[in-house]
Coordinates of C-alpha atoms in Angstrom, one line a residue:
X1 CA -49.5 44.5 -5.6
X2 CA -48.5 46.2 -8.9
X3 CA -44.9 44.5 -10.3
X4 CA -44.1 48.1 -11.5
X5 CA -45.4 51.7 -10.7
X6 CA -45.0 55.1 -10.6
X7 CA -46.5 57.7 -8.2
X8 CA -47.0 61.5 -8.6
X9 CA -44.1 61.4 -11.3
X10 CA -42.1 63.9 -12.7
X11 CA -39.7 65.3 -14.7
X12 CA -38.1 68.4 -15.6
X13 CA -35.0 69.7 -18.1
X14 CA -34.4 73.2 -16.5
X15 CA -37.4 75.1 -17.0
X16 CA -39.3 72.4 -19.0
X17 CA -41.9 70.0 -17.3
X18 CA -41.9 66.8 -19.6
X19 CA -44.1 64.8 -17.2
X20 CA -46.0 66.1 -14.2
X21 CA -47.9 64.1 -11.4
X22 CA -48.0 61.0 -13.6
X23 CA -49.1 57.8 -11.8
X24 CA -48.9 54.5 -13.8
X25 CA -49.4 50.8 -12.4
X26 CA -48.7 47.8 -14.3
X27 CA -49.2 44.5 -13.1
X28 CA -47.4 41.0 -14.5
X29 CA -49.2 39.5 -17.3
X30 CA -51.1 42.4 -18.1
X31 CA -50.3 44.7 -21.8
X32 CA -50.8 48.3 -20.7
X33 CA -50.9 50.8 -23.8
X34 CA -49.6 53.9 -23.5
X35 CA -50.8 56.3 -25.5
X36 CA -50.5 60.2 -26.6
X37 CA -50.1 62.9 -29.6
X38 CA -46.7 63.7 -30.5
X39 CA -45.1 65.5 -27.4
X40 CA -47.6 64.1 -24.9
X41 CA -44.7 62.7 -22.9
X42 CA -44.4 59.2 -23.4
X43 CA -40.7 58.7 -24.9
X44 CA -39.7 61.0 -21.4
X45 CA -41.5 58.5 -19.6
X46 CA -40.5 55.3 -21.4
X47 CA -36.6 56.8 -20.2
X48 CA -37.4 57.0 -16.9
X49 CA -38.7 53.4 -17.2
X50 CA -35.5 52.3 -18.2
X51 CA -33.2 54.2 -16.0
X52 CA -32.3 57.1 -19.5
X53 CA -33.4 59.7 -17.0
X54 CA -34.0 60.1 -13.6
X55 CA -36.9 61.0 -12.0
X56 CA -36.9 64.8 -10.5
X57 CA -40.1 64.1 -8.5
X58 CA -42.0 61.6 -6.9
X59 CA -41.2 57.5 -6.5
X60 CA -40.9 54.2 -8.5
X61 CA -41.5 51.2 -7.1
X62 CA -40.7 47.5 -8.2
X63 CA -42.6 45.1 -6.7
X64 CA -43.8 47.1 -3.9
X65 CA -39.9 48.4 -3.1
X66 CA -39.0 51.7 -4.0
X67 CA -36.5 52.0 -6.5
X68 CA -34.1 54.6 -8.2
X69 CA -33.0 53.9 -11.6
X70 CA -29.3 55.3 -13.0
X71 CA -28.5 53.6 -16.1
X72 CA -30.1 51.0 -18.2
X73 CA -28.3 48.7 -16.6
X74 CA -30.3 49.3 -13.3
X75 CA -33.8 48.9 -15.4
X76 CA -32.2 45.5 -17.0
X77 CA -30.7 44.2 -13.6
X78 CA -34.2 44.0 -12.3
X79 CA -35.6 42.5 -15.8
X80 CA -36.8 45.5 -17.8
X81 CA -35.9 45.2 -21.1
X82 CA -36.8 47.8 -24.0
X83 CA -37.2 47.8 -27.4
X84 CA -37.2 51.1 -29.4
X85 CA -38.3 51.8 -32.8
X86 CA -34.2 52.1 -34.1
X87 CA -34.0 47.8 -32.4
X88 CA -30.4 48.2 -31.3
X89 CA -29.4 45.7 -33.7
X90 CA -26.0 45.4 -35.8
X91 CA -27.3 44.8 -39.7
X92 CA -23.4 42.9 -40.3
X93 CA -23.8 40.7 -37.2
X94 CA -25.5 37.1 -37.7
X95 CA -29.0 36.7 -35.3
X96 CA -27.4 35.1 -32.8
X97 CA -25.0 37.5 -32.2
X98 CA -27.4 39.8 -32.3
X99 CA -29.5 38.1 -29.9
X100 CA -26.6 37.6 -27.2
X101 CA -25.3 41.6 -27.9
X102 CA -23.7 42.9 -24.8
X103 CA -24.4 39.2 -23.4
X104 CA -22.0 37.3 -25.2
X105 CA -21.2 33.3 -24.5
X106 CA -17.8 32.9 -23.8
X107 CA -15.4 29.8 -23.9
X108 CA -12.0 29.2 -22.3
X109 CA -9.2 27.5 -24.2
X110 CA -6.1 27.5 -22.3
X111 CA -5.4 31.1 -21.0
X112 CA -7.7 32.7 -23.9
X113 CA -11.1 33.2 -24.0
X114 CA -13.4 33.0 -27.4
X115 CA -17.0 33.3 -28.3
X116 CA -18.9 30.3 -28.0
X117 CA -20.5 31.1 -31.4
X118 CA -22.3 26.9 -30.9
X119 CA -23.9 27.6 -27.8
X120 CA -25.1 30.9 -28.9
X121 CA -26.5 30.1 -32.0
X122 CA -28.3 26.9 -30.5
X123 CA -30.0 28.6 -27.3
X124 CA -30.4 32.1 -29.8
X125 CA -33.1 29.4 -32.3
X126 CA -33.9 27.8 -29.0
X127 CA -35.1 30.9 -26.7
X128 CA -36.6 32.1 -30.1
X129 CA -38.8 28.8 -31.0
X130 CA -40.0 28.9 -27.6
X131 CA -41.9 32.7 -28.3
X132 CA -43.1 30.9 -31.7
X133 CA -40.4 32.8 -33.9
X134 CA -38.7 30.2 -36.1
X135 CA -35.5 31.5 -37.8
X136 CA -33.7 29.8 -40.9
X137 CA -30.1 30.3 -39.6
X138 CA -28.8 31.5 -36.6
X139 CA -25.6 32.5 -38.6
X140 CA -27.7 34.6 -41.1
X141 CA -26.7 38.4 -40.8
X142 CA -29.9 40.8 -39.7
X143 CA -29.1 42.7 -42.9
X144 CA -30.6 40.0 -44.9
X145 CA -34.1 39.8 -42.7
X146 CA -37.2 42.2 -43.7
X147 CA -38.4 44.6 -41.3
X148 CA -40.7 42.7 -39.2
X149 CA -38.0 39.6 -38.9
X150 CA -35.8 41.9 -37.6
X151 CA -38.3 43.1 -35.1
X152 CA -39.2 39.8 -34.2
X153 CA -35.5 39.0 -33.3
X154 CA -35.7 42.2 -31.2
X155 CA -38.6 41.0 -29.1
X156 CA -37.8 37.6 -28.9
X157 CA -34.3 39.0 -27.4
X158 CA -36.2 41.2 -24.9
X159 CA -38.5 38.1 -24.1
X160 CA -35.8 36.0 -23.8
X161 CA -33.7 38.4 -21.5
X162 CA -36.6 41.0 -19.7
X163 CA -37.6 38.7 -17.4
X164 CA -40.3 40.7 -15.9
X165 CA -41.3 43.7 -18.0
X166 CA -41.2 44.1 -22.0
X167 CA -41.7 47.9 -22.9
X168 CA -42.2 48.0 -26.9
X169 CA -42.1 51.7 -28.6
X170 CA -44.1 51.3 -31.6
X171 CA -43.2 47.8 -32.6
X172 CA -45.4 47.4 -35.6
X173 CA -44.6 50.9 -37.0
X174 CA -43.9 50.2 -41.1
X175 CA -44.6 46.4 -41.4
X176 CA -46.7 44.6 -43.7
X177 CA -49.7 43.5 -42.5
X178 CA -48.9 39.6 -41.8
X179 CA -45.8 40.7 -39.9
X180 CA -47.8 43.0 -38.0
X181 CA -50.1 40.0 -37.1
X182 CA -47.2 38.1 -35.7
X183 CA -45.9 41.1 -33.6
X184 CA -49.0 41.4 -31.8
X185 CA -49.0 37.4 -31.3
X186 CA -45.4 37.8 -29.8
X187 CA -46.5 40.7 -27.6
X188 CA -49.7 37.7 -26.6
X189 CA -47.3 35.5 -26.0
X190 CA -44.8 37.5 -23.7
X191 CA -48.4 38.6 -21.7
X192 CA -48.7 34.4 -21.4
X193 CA -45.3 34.5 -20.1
X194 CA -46.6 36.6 -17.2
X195 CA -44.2 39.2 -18.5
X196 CA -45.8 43.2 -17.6
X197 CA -46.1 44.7 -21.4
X198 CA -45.6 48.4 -22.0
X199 CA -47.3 48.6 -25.4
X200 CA -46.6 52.1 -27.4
X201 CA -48.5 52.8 -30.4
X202 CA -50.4 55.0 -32.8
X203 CA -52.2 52.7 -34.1
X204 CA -55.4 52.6 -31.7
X205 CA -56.9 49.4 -33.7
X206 CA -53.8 47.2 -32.2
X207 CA -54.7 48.6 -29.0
X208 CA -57.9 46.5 -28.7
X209 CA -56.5 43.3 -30.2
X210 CA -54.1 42.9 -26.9
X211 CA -54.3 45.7 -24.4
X212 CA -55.9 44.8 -21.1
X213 CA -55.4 48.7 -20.2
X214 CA -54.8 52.2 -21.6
X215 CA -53.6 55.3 -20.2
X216 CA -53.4 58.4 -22.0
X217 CA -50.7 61.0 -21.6
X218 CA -51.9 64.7 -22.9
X219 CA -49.0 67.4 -22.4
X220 CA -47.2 65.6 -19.6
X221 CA -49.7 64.5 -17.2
X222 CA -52.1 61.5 -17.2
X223 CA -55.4 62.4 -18.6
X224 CA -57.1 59.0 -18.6
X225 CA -56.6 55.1 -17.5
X226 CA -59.1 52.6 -18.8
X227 CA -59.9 48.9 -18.9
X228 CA -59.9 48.4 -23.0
X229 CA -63.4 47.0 -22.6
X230 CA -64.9 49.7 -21.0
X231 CA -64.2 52.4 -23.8
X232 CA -64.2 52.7 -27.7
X233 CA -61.6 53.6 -29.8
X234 CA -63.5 56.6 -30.9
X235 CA -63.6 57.4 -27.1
X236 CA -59.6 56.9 -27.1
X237 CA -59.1 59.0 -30.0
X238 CA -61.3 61.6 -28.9
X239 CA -59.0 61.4 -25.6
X240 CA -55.6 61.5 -27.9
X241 CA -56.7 64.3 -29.6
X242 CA -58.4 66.4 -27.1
X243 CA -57.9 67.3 -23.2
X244 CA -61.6 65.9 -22.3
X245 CA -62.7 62.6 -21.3
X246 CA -66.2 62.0 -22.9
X247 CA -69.0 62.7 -20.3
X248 CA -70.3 58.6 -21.1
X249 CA -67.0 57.4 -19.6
X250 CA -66.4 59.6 -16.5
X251 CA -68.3 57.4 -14.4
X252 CA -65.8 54.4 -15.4
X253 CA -62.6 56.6 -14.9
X254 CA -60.1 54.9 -12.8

């Protein structure tokens, strides 16, 4: 039983087909990349994903039950969290309150009620530290973090809260090279989790460091899934790039 899929998808903006007949399974502790060029469909299908758009055709299902997503806050009642390229994160706001945005602690003194600031900051390091992602000072604005601390607070926030799927939209897009090592140990360590990992990239090399699957989107409809072993990434940028799947692999195709 896949924990999310989508059968014969689609989706259309008036006259425009963004995604046609697009089936995509994905299965707890498994990374699935999703790849494509530019306008292959995969930000259309990351919003239907997490409830942005609506599908105009075909079914979702979560864990076997179909399911129609509205809003966001559908995707995240079930335990899909997201994290795009822009993070959603406040640069003035310390990483804890970062961490708890939208889910802020609360505290009741007499008829008011404050932010527990203590109890976020402590179960903010906590819930990070347990993803191997040790912060300085839960007080300490985001503005003052690099690039890739920042995205670690962002994954570590989805971790934390996306308590069954992690979609990640080109998480290791300009970092340095030993904070792109520790995203693709945190995206290991939300697979370990038994989290289901939506992994977008262009960069095919990250693919085969912690992608159990790929599936390749080519002008709206799925052109190819593979297990990551069975294919090269010559063979998946051959795919990218192209609408054929190399006559070697055909006999594999799922």
């Amino acid at each position: 039983m896949s924990l999310l899929q989508l059968n014969n998808a689609g989706r259309r903006f008036g006259h425009i087909t963004a995604l046609q007949d697009v089936d995509l399974h994905l299965q707890a502790g498994e990374v699935l990349a999703l790849l494509g060029d530019n306008g292959a469909g995969k930000s259309t299908l990351i919003k239907l994903l997490t409830g942005v758009h609506s599908l105009t055709s075909g079914e979702m299902r979560f864990e076997d039950h179909p399911v129609h997503l509205r809003s966001p806050h559908d995707a995240r009642t079930l335990g899909i969290e997201t994290v795009y390229q822009d993070l959603a994160l406040i640069p003035e706001l310390s990483i804890a309150r970062n961490f708890f945005l939208g889910r802020e602690m609360t505290k009741r003194i007499g008829p008011f009620h404050f932010l527990d600031r203590e109890t976020m900051n402590t179960e903010a390091t906590q819930a990070l530290h347990a993803i191997g992602i040790h912060i300085r000072d839960a007080n300490e604005p985001v503005a003052s973090l690099s690039g890739g601390e920042r995205q670690s607070i962002a994954i570590g926030r989805a971790v934390h809260f996306g308590s069954r799927v992690l979609i990640l939209d080109e998480p290791t897009s300009a970092l340095s090279i030993g904070e792109t090592r520790k995203v693709l140990s945190y995206i290991t360590a939300a697979k370990e989790k038994e989290l289901g990992v939506v992994f977008i990239t262009h960069n095919i090399h990250h693919v085969f460091e912690v992608a159990d699957r790929i599936t390749i989107l080519h002008r709206g409809e799925k052109l190819a899934d593979f297990a990551t072993h069975t294919v090269t990434p010559d063979d998946v940028a051959q795919m990218i790039m192209g609408e054929c799947i190399p006559n070697h692999l055909l006999k594999t195709k799922e």
